[in-house]
Coordinates of C-alpha atoms and ligand atoms in Angstrom, one line a residue:
M1 CA 75.9 93.9 138.9
T2 CA 76.9 92.2 142.7
E3 CA 79.7 93.1 144.2
P4 CA 82.6 90.5 143.5
S5 CA 83.4 88.8 146.8
T6 CA 87.4 89.3 147.5
R7 CA 89.8 87.2 148.8
W8 CA 92.7 88.3 150.5
W9 CA 95.2 87.9 148.0
Q10 CA 93.4 89.8 145.8
T11 CA 94.2 93.5 147.5
A12 CA 97.5 92.1 148.7
T13 CA 100.7 92.9 147.1
V14 CA 103.7 89.8 147.2
Y15 CA 107.3 90.5 147.5
Q16 CA 109.7 87.9 146.6
I17 CA 112.7 87.5 148.3
Y18 CA 115.8 85.6 147.5
P19 CA 117.1 84.6 150.5
R20 CA 120.9 84.1 149.4
S21 CA 120.8 87.9 148.2
F22 CA 118.6 89.5 150.9
A23 CA 120.0 90.3 154.2
D24 CA 123.4 88.6 155.3
S25 CA 123.3 88.6 159.7
N26 CA 126.2 86.8 160.3
G27 CA 129.2 88.2 158.1
D28 CA 129.4 84.6 155.7
G29 CA 128.5 86.5 152.8
I30 CA 125.2 84.8 152.3
G31 CA 121.6 86.3 153.1
D32 CA 119.8 83.8 155.7
I33 CA 116.7 84.2 157.8
P34 CA 117.5 86.5 160.6
G35 CA 118.9 88.8 158.0
I36 CA 115.4 88.6 156.5
I37 CA 113.7 88.9 160.3
S38 CA 115.5 92.5 160.6
K39 CA 114.1 93.9 157.3
L40 CA 110.4 92.8 158.5
D41 CA 110.0 96.8 159.4
Y42 CA 111.6 98.4 155.8
L43 CA 108.9 95.4 153.7
A44 CA 105.9 96.7 156.2
R45 CA 106.7 100.3 155.7
L46 CA 106.8 99.1 152.0
G47 CA 103.2 98.0 152.7
I48 CA 103.3 94.1 151.0
G49 CA 100.9 91.6 152.5
V50 CA 103.2 88.4 151.4
I51 CA 106.4 87.5 151.4
W52 CA 107.3 84.4 148.7
L53 CA 110.6 83.3 150.1
S54 CA 113.0 81.3 147.4
P55 CA 113.7 77.8 148.8
V56 CA 115.3 77.8 152.0
F57 CA 115.4 74.1 152.4
A58 CA 118.4 71.7 153.2
S59 CA 120.0 71.4 149.4
P60 CA 123.6 71.1 148.2
M61 CA 122.9 74.9 146.4
D62 CA 123.8 73.0 142.7
D63 CA 120.7 75.5 141.8
N64 CA 121.0 77.6 144.8
G65 CA 118.1 75.6 146.8
Y66 CA 116.1 74.7 143.8
D67 CA 117.9 71.2 144.5
I68 CA 116.2 70.0 147.7
S69 CA 118.0 67.6 150.0
D70 CA 115.2 67.8 152.6
Y71 CA 111.7 69.4 152.5
Q72 CA 111.4 69.6 155.9
A73 CA 114.8 71.1 157.1
I74 CA 116.1 74.7 157.0
A75 CA 119.7 74.6 155.0
P76 CA 122.1 75.8 158.1
E77 CA 123.1 78.5 155.8
F78 CA 119.9 80.2 155.9
G79 CA 119.2 79.2 159.9
T80 CA 117.1 76.6 161.9
L81 CA 113.5 76.0 162.1
A82 CA 113.4 77.8 165.0
D83 CA 114.4 81.1 163.2
F84 CA 111.9 80.3 160.3
D85 CA 109.1 79.9 163.2
R86 CA 110.2 83.1 164.1
L87 CA 110.2 84.7 160.6
I88 CA 106.5 83.4 160.7
A89 CA 105.4 84.9 163.7
E90 CA 107.2 88.7 163.0
A91 CA 105.8 88.7 160.0
R92 CA 102.5 87.9 161.0
A93 CA 102.9 90.3 163.5
R94 CA 103.2 92.7 160.8
G95 CA 100.2 91.6 159.0
I96 CA 102.8 89.6 156.4
G97 CA 102.4 85.9 155.3
I98 CA 104.9 84.0 154.3
L99 CA 104.9 81.8 151.0
L100 CA 106.8 78.8 150.5
D101 CA 108.6 77.7 147.3
L102 CA 107.5 74.4 146.5
V103 CA 110.2 72.4 144.5
V104 CA 108.4 68.8 143.8
N105 CA 109.1 68.3 140.1
H106 CA 112.5 67.4 141.4
T107 CA 114.6 67.0 144.1
S108 CA 118.4 67.2 145.1
D109 CA 120.6 64.1 143.8
E110 CA 121.3 64.1 147.2
H111 CA 117.7 63.6 149.0
R112 CA 117.3 60.7 150.9
W113 CA 115.0 59.2 148.4
F114 CA 117.1 59.0 145.5
V115 CA 120.4 58.0 147.6
D116 CA 118.5 54.9 148.4
A117 CA 116.9 55.0 144.8
R118 CA 119.9 54.7 142.9
V119 CA 121.1 51.5 145.2
S120 CA 119.7 49.0 143.2
R121 CA 116.8 48.5 140.8
A122 CA 114.4 47.1 143.6
S123 CA 115.2 50.0 146.1
R124 CA 112.4 50.6 148.0
Y125 CA 112.3 54.4 146.5
R126 CA 113.4 53.4 143.1
D127 CA 109.9 54.1 141.4
Y128 CA 110.3 58.0 142.9
Y129 CA 112.0 58.7 140.0
V130 CA 112.2 58.4 136.6
W131 CA 114.5 55.4 135.2
R132 CA 114.5 53.9 131.3
D133 CA 116.9 51.8 130.1
P134 CA 119.8 52.9 127.7
A135 CA 118.9 53.3 123.9
A136 CA 120.0 50.4 121.6
D137 CA 123.4 51.8 121.3
G138 CA 123.8 52.4 125.0
G139 CA 123.1 56.4 124.5
P140 CA 120.5 58.1 126.5
P141 CA 116.6 56.4 125.9
T142 CA 115.8 59.8 124.3
D143 CA 117.4 63.0 122.8
L144 CA 115.5 64.9 125.0
Q145 CA 117.6 68.1 126.4
S146 CA 117.9 69.7 129.7
T147 CA 116.7 73.2 130.3
F148 CA 120.0 74.0 131.6
G149 CA 122.1 72.6 128.4
G150 CA 122.9 69.2 127.3
P151 CA 120.9 65.9 127.6
A152 CA 117.9 65.4 130.2
W153 CA 119.1 62.0 130.9
T154 CA 122.1 60.8 132.9
L155 CA 123.7 57.1 133.1
D156 CA 123.8 55.6 136.7
P157 CA 126.0 53.2 136.4
A158 CA 125.6 51.2 138.8
T159 CA 122.1 49.8 138.1
G160 CA 122.3 50.5 134.3
Q161 CA 119.5 53.0 133.6
Y162 CA 119.7 56.4 132.9
Y163 CA 117.2 58.9 135.2
L164 CA 115.3 62.0 134.2
H165 CA 116.3 65.2 135.1
Q166 CA 114.8 68.5 133.5
F167 CA 117.2 70.6 135.1
S168 CA 120.6 69.8 136.5
R169 CA 122.1 66.0 136.2
R170 CA 121.8 67.1 140.4
Q171 CA 118.0 67.6 140.0
P172 CA 116.6 64.1 139.4
D173 CA 112.7 64.4 138.3
L174 CA 110.3 62.7 140.7
N175 CA 108.0 60.2 139.5
W176 CA 104.3 61.8 139.7
E177 CA 103.0 58.4 138.6
N178 CA 103.6 56.7 142.2
P179 CA 100.5 57.6 144.6
E180 CA 103.0 57.0 147.3
L181 CA 105.3 59.7 146.4
R182 CA 102.1 62.2 145.9
A183 CA 101.0 61.3 149.3
A184 CA 104.2 61.9 150.7
I185 CA 104.4 65.5 149.0
Y186 CA 100.8 66.0 150.1
Q187 CA 102.2 65.2 153.8
M188 CA 104.9 67.5 153.6
M189 CA 102.9 70.3 152.4
N190 CA 100.7 69.6 155.5
W191 CA 103.6 69.3 157.6
W192 CA 104.3 73.7 156.8
L193 CA 100.7 74.6 156.7
D194 CA 100.4 73.8 159.9
R195 CA 103.2 76.1 161.3
G196 CA 101.4 78.9 159.7
I197 CA 102.6 79.5 156.0
A198 CA 100.4 81.4 154.0
G199 CA 100.6 79.2 151.2
F200 CA 103.0 78.1 148.0
R201 CA 104.8 79.4 144.6
M202 CA 104.9 76.2 142.9
D203 CA 108.2 75.7 141.2
V204 CA 107.4 74.6 137.3
I205 CA 104.0 72.9 138.8
N206 CA 103.5 72.3 134.7
L207 CA 106.4 69.7 134.5
I208 CA 105.3 67.4 137.7
A209 CA 102.7 65.3 135.0
K210 CA 104.9 63.9 132.2
D211 CA 104.6 60.7 130.0
V212 CA 108.3 60.8 128.4
D213 CA 108.0 57.6 126.6
R214 CA 105.4 60.2 124.3
G215 CA 107.8 62.6 124.3
I216 CA 105.2 64.6 126.7
T217 CA 107.6 66.4 129.7
A218 CA 104.9 69.4 130.5
D219 CA 101.3 69.6 130.9
G220 CA 101.2 65.9 130.7
P221 CA 97.3 64.4 130.6
K222 CA 96.9 64.0 134.4
L223 CA 98.6 67.4 135.1
H224 CA 95.1 68.9 136.5
D225 CA 94.1 65.8 138.1
Y226 CA 97.2 65.7 140.3
I227 CA 96.8 69.2 141.1
Q228 CA 93.4 68.7 142.4
E229 CA 94.3 65.9 144.2
M230 CA 96.9 67.8 146.2
S231 CA 94.1 70.5 146.8
R232 CA 92.0 67.9 148.2
A233 CA 94.9 66.5 150.2
S234 CA 96.2 69.9 151.4
F235 CA 95.5 73.6 151.2
G236 CA 92.2 73.2 149.8
N237 CA 89.9 73.9 152.8
S238 CA 92.2 77.2 153.1
E239 CA 92.8 80.5 152.5
A240 CA 96.3 79.9 151.6
L241 CA 97.3 81.6 148.2
T242 CA 98.7 79.3 145.6
V243 CA 101.1 80.4 142.7
G244 CA 102.0 77.5 140.1
E245 CA 104.5 79.0 137.7
S246 CA 104.2 77.2 133.9
W247 CA 106.4 78.7 131.3
T248 CA 103.6 77.0 129.0
A249 CA 100.8 78.2 130.2
T250 CA 98.3 79.7 127.8
P251 CA 95.3 82.3 128.6
E252 CA 92.8 79.3 128.2
G253 CA 95.0 76.7 130.1
A254 CA 95.0 79.0 133.2
L255 CA 91.4 79.0 133.5
L256 CA 92.3 75.3 134.3
Y257 CA 94.6 76.2 136.9
S258 CA 92.4 79.4 138.7
G259 CA 89.4 79.1 137.3
R260 CA 86.5 79.3 140.1
D261 CA 85.1 75.6 140.2
R262 CA 87.9 74.3 139.2
H263 CA 89.4 73.9 142.8
E264 CA 93.1 74.1 141.7
L265 CA 95.5 77.5 142.4
S266 CA 94.8 80.7 143.1
M267 CA 96.7 82.2 139.9
V268 CA 99.7 81.1 137.6
F269 CA 102.4 82.8 136.9
Q270 CA 102.5 83.1 132.9
F271 CA 105.5 83.8 130.6
E272 CA 104.0 85.1 127.4
H273 CA 105.0 88.8 127.8
V274 CA 108.5 87.4 129.1
M275 CA 108.9 85.2 126.3
A276 CA 107.8 88.1 123.6
Q277 CA 111.1 89.5 124.4
W278 CA 112.9 87.2 123.0
H279 CA 114.7 85.6 120.1
E280 CA 112.5 83.0 118.1
T281 CA 115.7 80.7 117.9
W282 CA 118.2 81.9 120.4
G283 CA 115.9 82.7 122.9
K284 CA 116.9 84.7 126.0
W285 CA 120.8 84.3 125.1
Q286 CA 119.7 86.4 121.6
P287 CA 117.7 89.1 122.6
K288 CA 115.5 91.2 120.6
P289 CA 114.7 94.9 120.2
F290 CA 111.9 96.0 122.9
D291 CA 108.5 95.6 121.3
L292 CA 105.8 97.6 123.2
V293 CA 103.2 96.7 120.7
R294 CA 103.7 92.9 121.1
L295 CA 104.1 93.6 124.8
K296 CA 100.8 95.1 125.5
S297 CA 99.0 92.7 123.1
V298 CA 100.4 89.7 125.4
L299 CA 99.4 91.1 128.3
S300 CA 95.6 92.4 126.9
R301 CA 95.3 89.0 126.1
W302 CA 95.7 87.5 129.7
Q303 CA 93.6 90.6 130.9
Y304 CA 90.7 89.5 129.0
A305 CA 91.0 85.9 128.9
L306 CA 90.6 86.2 132.5
A307 CA 88.0 88.9 133.4
D308 CA 85.5 87.2 134.3
D309 CA 87.1 84.2 135.8
G310 CA 90.5 83.0 136.8
W311 CA 93.0 85.6 137.9
N312 CA 96.3 86.9 136.8
S313 CA 99.5 87.3 138.4
L314 CA 101.3 90.4 137.5
F315 CA 105.4 91.0 137.1
W316 CA 108.1 92.4 135.6
G317 CA 110.8 90.5 137.6
N318 CA 111.8 87.5 139.4
H319 CA 115.2 85.8 140.3
D320 CA 114.9 83.8 136.9
L321 CA 114.8 87.5 135.2
P322 CA 116.9 90.4 134.2
R323 CA 115.9 93.4 136.1
A324 CA 113.1 95.4 135.1
V325 CA 114.2 98.5 134.9
S326 CA 116.8 97.5 132.6
K327 CA 114.7 95.1 130.6
Y328 CA 111.7 97.4 129.7
G329 CA 112.8 100.9 130.8
D330 CA 115.9 103.0 130.9
D331 CA 118.5 102.0 133.1
G332 CA 120.9 105.2 132.5
R333 CA 119.8 108.7 132.2
Y334 CA 115.9 107.4 132.8
R335 CA 116.1 105.0 135.6
V336 CA 114.0 106.6 138.3
Q337 CA 111.6 108.3 135.7
S338 CA 111.0 104.7 134.1
A339 CA 111.2 102.8 136.8
K340 CA 108.2 104.3 138.1
M341 CA 106.5 104.3 135.0
L342 CA 107.1 100.6 134.9
A343 CA 105.3 100.2 138.4
I344 CA 102.5 102.3 137.3
A345 CA 101.9 100.3 134.2
L346 CA 101.7 97.3 135.6
H347 CA 100.1 97.7 139.4
F348 CA 96.7 99.2 138.1
L349 CA 96.3 95.7 135.7
K350 CA 93.7 93.3 137.2
G351 CA 95.7 90.7 139.3
T352 CA 98.0 90.6 142.1
P353 CA 101.4 92.2 141.6
Y354 CA 104.3 90.6 142.7
V355 CA 107.8 93.0 143.6
Y356 CA 110.9 91.3 143.2
Q357 CA 113.4 92.5 145.5
G358 CA 115.3 95.5 144.9
E359 CA 112.5 96.4 142.0
E360 CA 111.1 98.7 144.5
L361 CA 114.6 100.6 144.4
G362 CA 115.0 100.8 140.6
M363 CA 117.8 98.0 141.1
T364 CA 119.5 97.0 137.8
N365 CA 121.2 94.8 135.7
V366 CA 125.0 94.1 136.8
P367 CA 127.8 95.0 134.1
F368 CA 129.7 91.6 134.5
T369 CA 133.0 91.9 132.3
A370 CA 134.3 88.1 133.2
M371 CA 133.3 84.9 133.2
S372 CA 134.4 84.5 136.8
Q373 CA 132.3 86.9 138.0
F374 CA 129.2 84.7 137.2
R375 CA 127.7 82.3 139.5
D376 CA 124.5 80.9 138.2
I377 CA 124.0 76.9 136.9
E378 CA 122.2 78.0 134.0
T379 CA 124.8 80.9 132.5
L380 CA 127.6 78.8 132.9
N381 CA 126.5 75.5 131.7
M382 CA 125.1 77.6 128.7
H383 CA 128.7 79.3 128.6
R384 CA 130.2 75.6 128.0
L385 CA 127.6 75.0 125.3
H386 CA 128.7 78.3 123.3
R387 CA 132.4 77.6 124.1
D388 CA 132.3 74.5 122.9
A389 CA 130.5 75.3 119.8
G390 CA 133.5 78.1 118.9
L391 CA 131.1 81.1 119.6
P392 CA 132.7 84.3 121.2
E393 CA 132.9 84.7 124.7
A394 CA 132.3 88.2 124.4
D395 CA 128.7 87.6 122.8
F396 CA 127.8 85.3 125.8
I397 CA 128.8 87.9 128.3
A398 CA 126.6 90.3 126.8
G399 CA 123.6 88.2 126.3
A400 CA 124.2 87.0 130.1
N401 CA 124.3 90.6 130.8
A402 CA 121.0 91.3 129.0
N403 CA 119.1 88.1 130.5
G404 CA 121.0 85.8 132.4
R405 CA 119.6 85.3 136.0
D406 CA 122.5 86.9 137.8
N407 CA 121.3 90.0 137.5
A408 CA 118.7 89.2 139.5
R409 CA 120.7 88.0 142.3
T410 CA 123.3 90.3 143.1
P411 CA 122.7 91.2 146.4
M412 CA 120.2 93.6 147.6
Q413 CA 121.7 97.3 148.1
W414 CA 120.5 98.7 151.3
T415 CA 123.3 101.2 151.6
A416 CA 125.7 103.5 150.1
G417 CA 128.5 101.5 152.5
P418 CA 130.6 98.7 151.7
E419 CA 128.8 95.6 150.2
A420 CA 126.0 97.8 150.3
G421 CA 125.0 97.1 153.7
F422 CA 124.0 93.4 152.6
T423 CA 127.2 91.9 154.3
T424 CA 129.9 92.6 156.7
G425 CA 131.7 89.7 154.8
T426 CA 132.7 89.2 151.0
P427 CA 129.1 88.6 149.0
W428 CA 128.8 85.4 147.4
I429 CA 128.5 87.2 144.4
E430 CA 129.8 90.9 143.9
V431 CA 127.9 93.8 144.8
N432 CA 126.2 96.1 142.0
P433 CA 128.7 99.1 142.1
N434 CA 126.2 101.3 141.8
H435 CA 124.7 100.8 145.0
V436 CA 126.5 104.0 146.2
A437 CA 123.7 105.9 144.5
I438 CA 120.8 103.4 144.8
N439 CA 119.8 102.0 147.9
A440 CA 117.1 101.1 150.7
E441 CA 118.6 104.2 152.7
A442 CA 118.8 106.9 150.0
A443 CA 114.8 105.9 148.9
L444 CA 113.5 106.1 152.5
A445 CA 114.9 109.7 152.8
D446 CA 113.4 110.6 149.5
E447 CA 110.0 111.1 149.3
N448 CA 110.1 111.2 145.4
S449 CA 111.8 108.2 145.5
V450 CA 110.8 104.6 143.1
F451 CA 110.2 103.1 146.6
A452 CA 107.5 106.0 147.6
T453 CA 105.7 105.3 143.9
Y454 CA 105.5 101.7 145.5
R455 CA 104.3 102.3 148.4
K456 CA 101.7 104.3 146.8
L457 CA 100.6 101.9 144.5
I458 CA 100.1 99.0 147.0
A459 CA 98.3 101.0 149.5
L460 CA 96.2 102.0 147.0
R461 CA 95.1 98.5 145.7
R462 CA 94.0 98.1 149.9
Q463 CA 91.7 101.0 149.1
L464 CA 90.1 101.0 145.3
P465 CA 88.3 98.3 144.9
V466 CA 87.6 99.5 140.9
M467 CA 91.7 98.4 141.2
V468 CA 90.9 95.3 142.1
H469 CA 87.7 94.0 140.4
G470 CA 87.4 96.7 137.4
R471 CA 87.1 95.8 133.9
Y472 CA 89.8 96.0 132.1
E473 CA 89.9 97.9 128.6
A474 CA 92.7 98.4 126.5
H475 CA 93.0 101.5 124.5
L476 CA 95.9 102.7 121.8
E477 CA 96.8 99.1 121.3
D478 CA 98.9 100.1 118.2
H479 CA 100.7 103.1 119.9
Q480 CA 104.4 102.0 119.4
Q481 CA 105.8 104.4 122.7
V482 CA 102.2 104.8 124.8
M483 CA 100.4 102.1 127.0
A484 CA 96.6 103.3 127.6
Y485 CA 94.2 101.5 129.8
S486 CA 91.2 102.0 131.9
R487 CA 89.8 99.9 134.9
V488 CA 86.0 100.3 135.1
L489 CA 83.4 99.8 137.6
P490 CA 79.5 101.2 137.3
D491 CA 80.9 104.1 139.8
A492 CA 84.5 104.7 138.9
R493 CA 87.2 104.6 136.3
I494 CA 90.7 104.6 136.5
N495 CA 92.9 105.5 133.4
V496 CA 96.1 104.8 133.0
I497 CA 98.9 106.1 130.6
A498 CA 102.5 105.4 130.5
N499 CA 105.1 106.4 128.0
F500 CA 107.5 103.4 127.7
S501 CA 109.9 105.7 125.5
A502 CA 113.0 108.3 126.1
N503 CA 111.1 110.6 123.8
T504 CA 108.3 113.5 124.3
V505 CA 105.2 112.0 122.8
T506 CA 101.5 113.7 121.9
V507 CA 99.0 111.3 122.0
T508 CA 95.5 111.9 121.2
I509 CA 93.3 110.6 123.8
P510 CA 90.5 108.2 123.3
P511 CA 87.1 109.8 123.8
A512 CA 86.4 107.0 126.7
M513 CA 89.4 108.5 128.8
R514 CA 88.7 111.9 128.5
G515 CA 87.3 114.0 131.3
A516 CA 88.4 115.6 134.7
G517 CA 89.3 113.3 137.9
T518 CA 92.2 113.2 140.4
A519 CA 95.1 112.6 140.3
L520 CA 95.9 109.4 141.8
V521 CA 99.6 108.5 141.3
G522 CA 102.3 109.5 138.6
N523 CA 106.0 110.1 138.2
G524 CA 105.3 114.0 136.6
A525 CA 103.4 116.6 137.0
P526 CA 99.6 115.9 138.8
V527 CA 97.3 115.3 135.6
T528 CA 93.6 115.4 136.8
T529 CA 91.9 116.1 133.3
L530 CA 92.3 114.4 129.8
G531 CA 91.5 116.4 126.9
E532 CA 91.5 115.4 123.2
E533 CA 95.5 115.7 123.4
L534 CA 98.2 115.2 125.6
Q535 CA 102.1 115.7 125.8
L536 CA 104.1 113.3 127.7
A537 CA 107.9 113.4 128.9
P538 CA 109.8 110.8 128.4
Y539 CA 108.3 108.0 130.4
Q540 CA 105.9 109.8 131.5
A541 CA 103.1 107.5 133.2
F542 CA 100.2 108.3 135.7
A543 CA 96.7 107.5 136.5
V544 CA 93.4 109.2 137.1
L545 CA 90.7 108.1 139.0
V546 CA 87.1 109.1 137.9
V547 CA 84.2 109.2 139.7
M548 CA 80.9 108.8 137.8
G549 CA 78.2 110.9 138.4
A550 CA 80.4 112.9 140.4
D551 CA 80.6 116.2 138.9
Ligands
LIG1 C1 112.2 77.3 138.1 C2 112.7 78.3 139.3 C3 114.3 78.4 138.7 C4 114.8 77.0 139.0 C5 113.8 76.0 137.9 C6 114.5 74.4 138.7 O1 112.2 77.9 136.7 O2 112.3 79.8 139.2 O3 115.1 79.0 139.5 O4 116.0 76.9 138.2 O5 112.6 76.1 138.3 O6 114.0 74.1 140.0
LIG2 CA1 124.7 84.6 156.3

């Protein structure tokens, strides 16, 4: 077997920063680029190779920057273009690349294209957006609903037509059918690539190609043509890391995006493992009890489907999702143990891992008690719908605390001091009160911290080819508490076992995993040898390296 060639982003770990909540340098309560620069040494110590920066572009912040009014300007609250250039240079000096968030399914309604487009049906930029005549009764052209609640069409009275917005009414969808629009986007991408960025995370990329008249709003027939065109016109011949967000991606579909001969993206973010934990009808607002067998089966399916071609992204959390330890672990008594367990269970899978800010500290969901504490537009819109439907407010708050997007957006916890050291002013969203115990300062002083486990895992990925290229092999697939798998190359094997429960569990070790090796990482006493049976402590997890022919 020939050694597969390695791309730089296959051995790197990506760290996502939500700029508004990361570090505030000037006391206005909003995180900013100089704040990020001041924390680069912390990130270098963690060992990450890439920062995915959620949007920092000019924006009215209706959706915290996912509504862009100028793709080539930095929002003043985040800093200046000079700050951004300094971030690139300072990060590069530490071996870290910057990934920009490319939000091109829609713009802000304050983007100059949309401002012009809505002036008249004959406007220069009219066709950059999706307009339709009202239905016969004057209502919306179709009954399509927006992701944030309410109709996906809004009437623009001046010109008498409705425009499409799959998110808020202040995020009009772009019309990718228009070749001039596509060229403008590619040009803008090149402008950033020339500034030295390492690549793009592509917001809801599955939505850009649509055929609304046929009810198609995702994965339209021209989607892959557009992505291939984009690749040819911009990053195609570079080493850029490109990752597309797709809530509709299937393993088969992921091969179309990330297959070797497709010339599209490095990888996609898929959400099947996230949605596997949602209620069939009520989605994330009505969570279901945690089901490990279901979760493992989704992850395994992706591992097997992309075994020889394509590439996986690996993540538990992001700025739209609840905190990993609260969702998949135990954020009470076993917080530290389960946060480490989740890190170990995920990082040995085949793919590129993404760490969401604060995950490396085991940060938790936030227990809000009043609607006035929430900030997220999706949560606020959904609350209005629930209230209008007469549903009890307490139920809604419980759902939002379990799965709402603000959980990930409370400020990064740097210290035990006021406002967790995030700001000297008043933060735009409340700091989690548990920062007195859970913070970076404490983690760095403790060699057994969650941070230390992440640091170890990130370093191992750079050292061990079997962690990057090894064949995935699932074990104990029907076990309700334990996840077990191996990664295998001809000369080495990694065996990973993780107890996802608060119980002591005795497992029968599958024959393929038995034998002696060396302990790579764990959250308990080092395990080097696997016999027929093993007793696991609550949330215990570890990985053993077996070198073939070395006994
Ligand atoms: C993506 C982003 C989310 C945003 C939405 C609209 O899902 O991750 O934060 O609200 O797209 O841009
Ligand atoms: Ca600030």
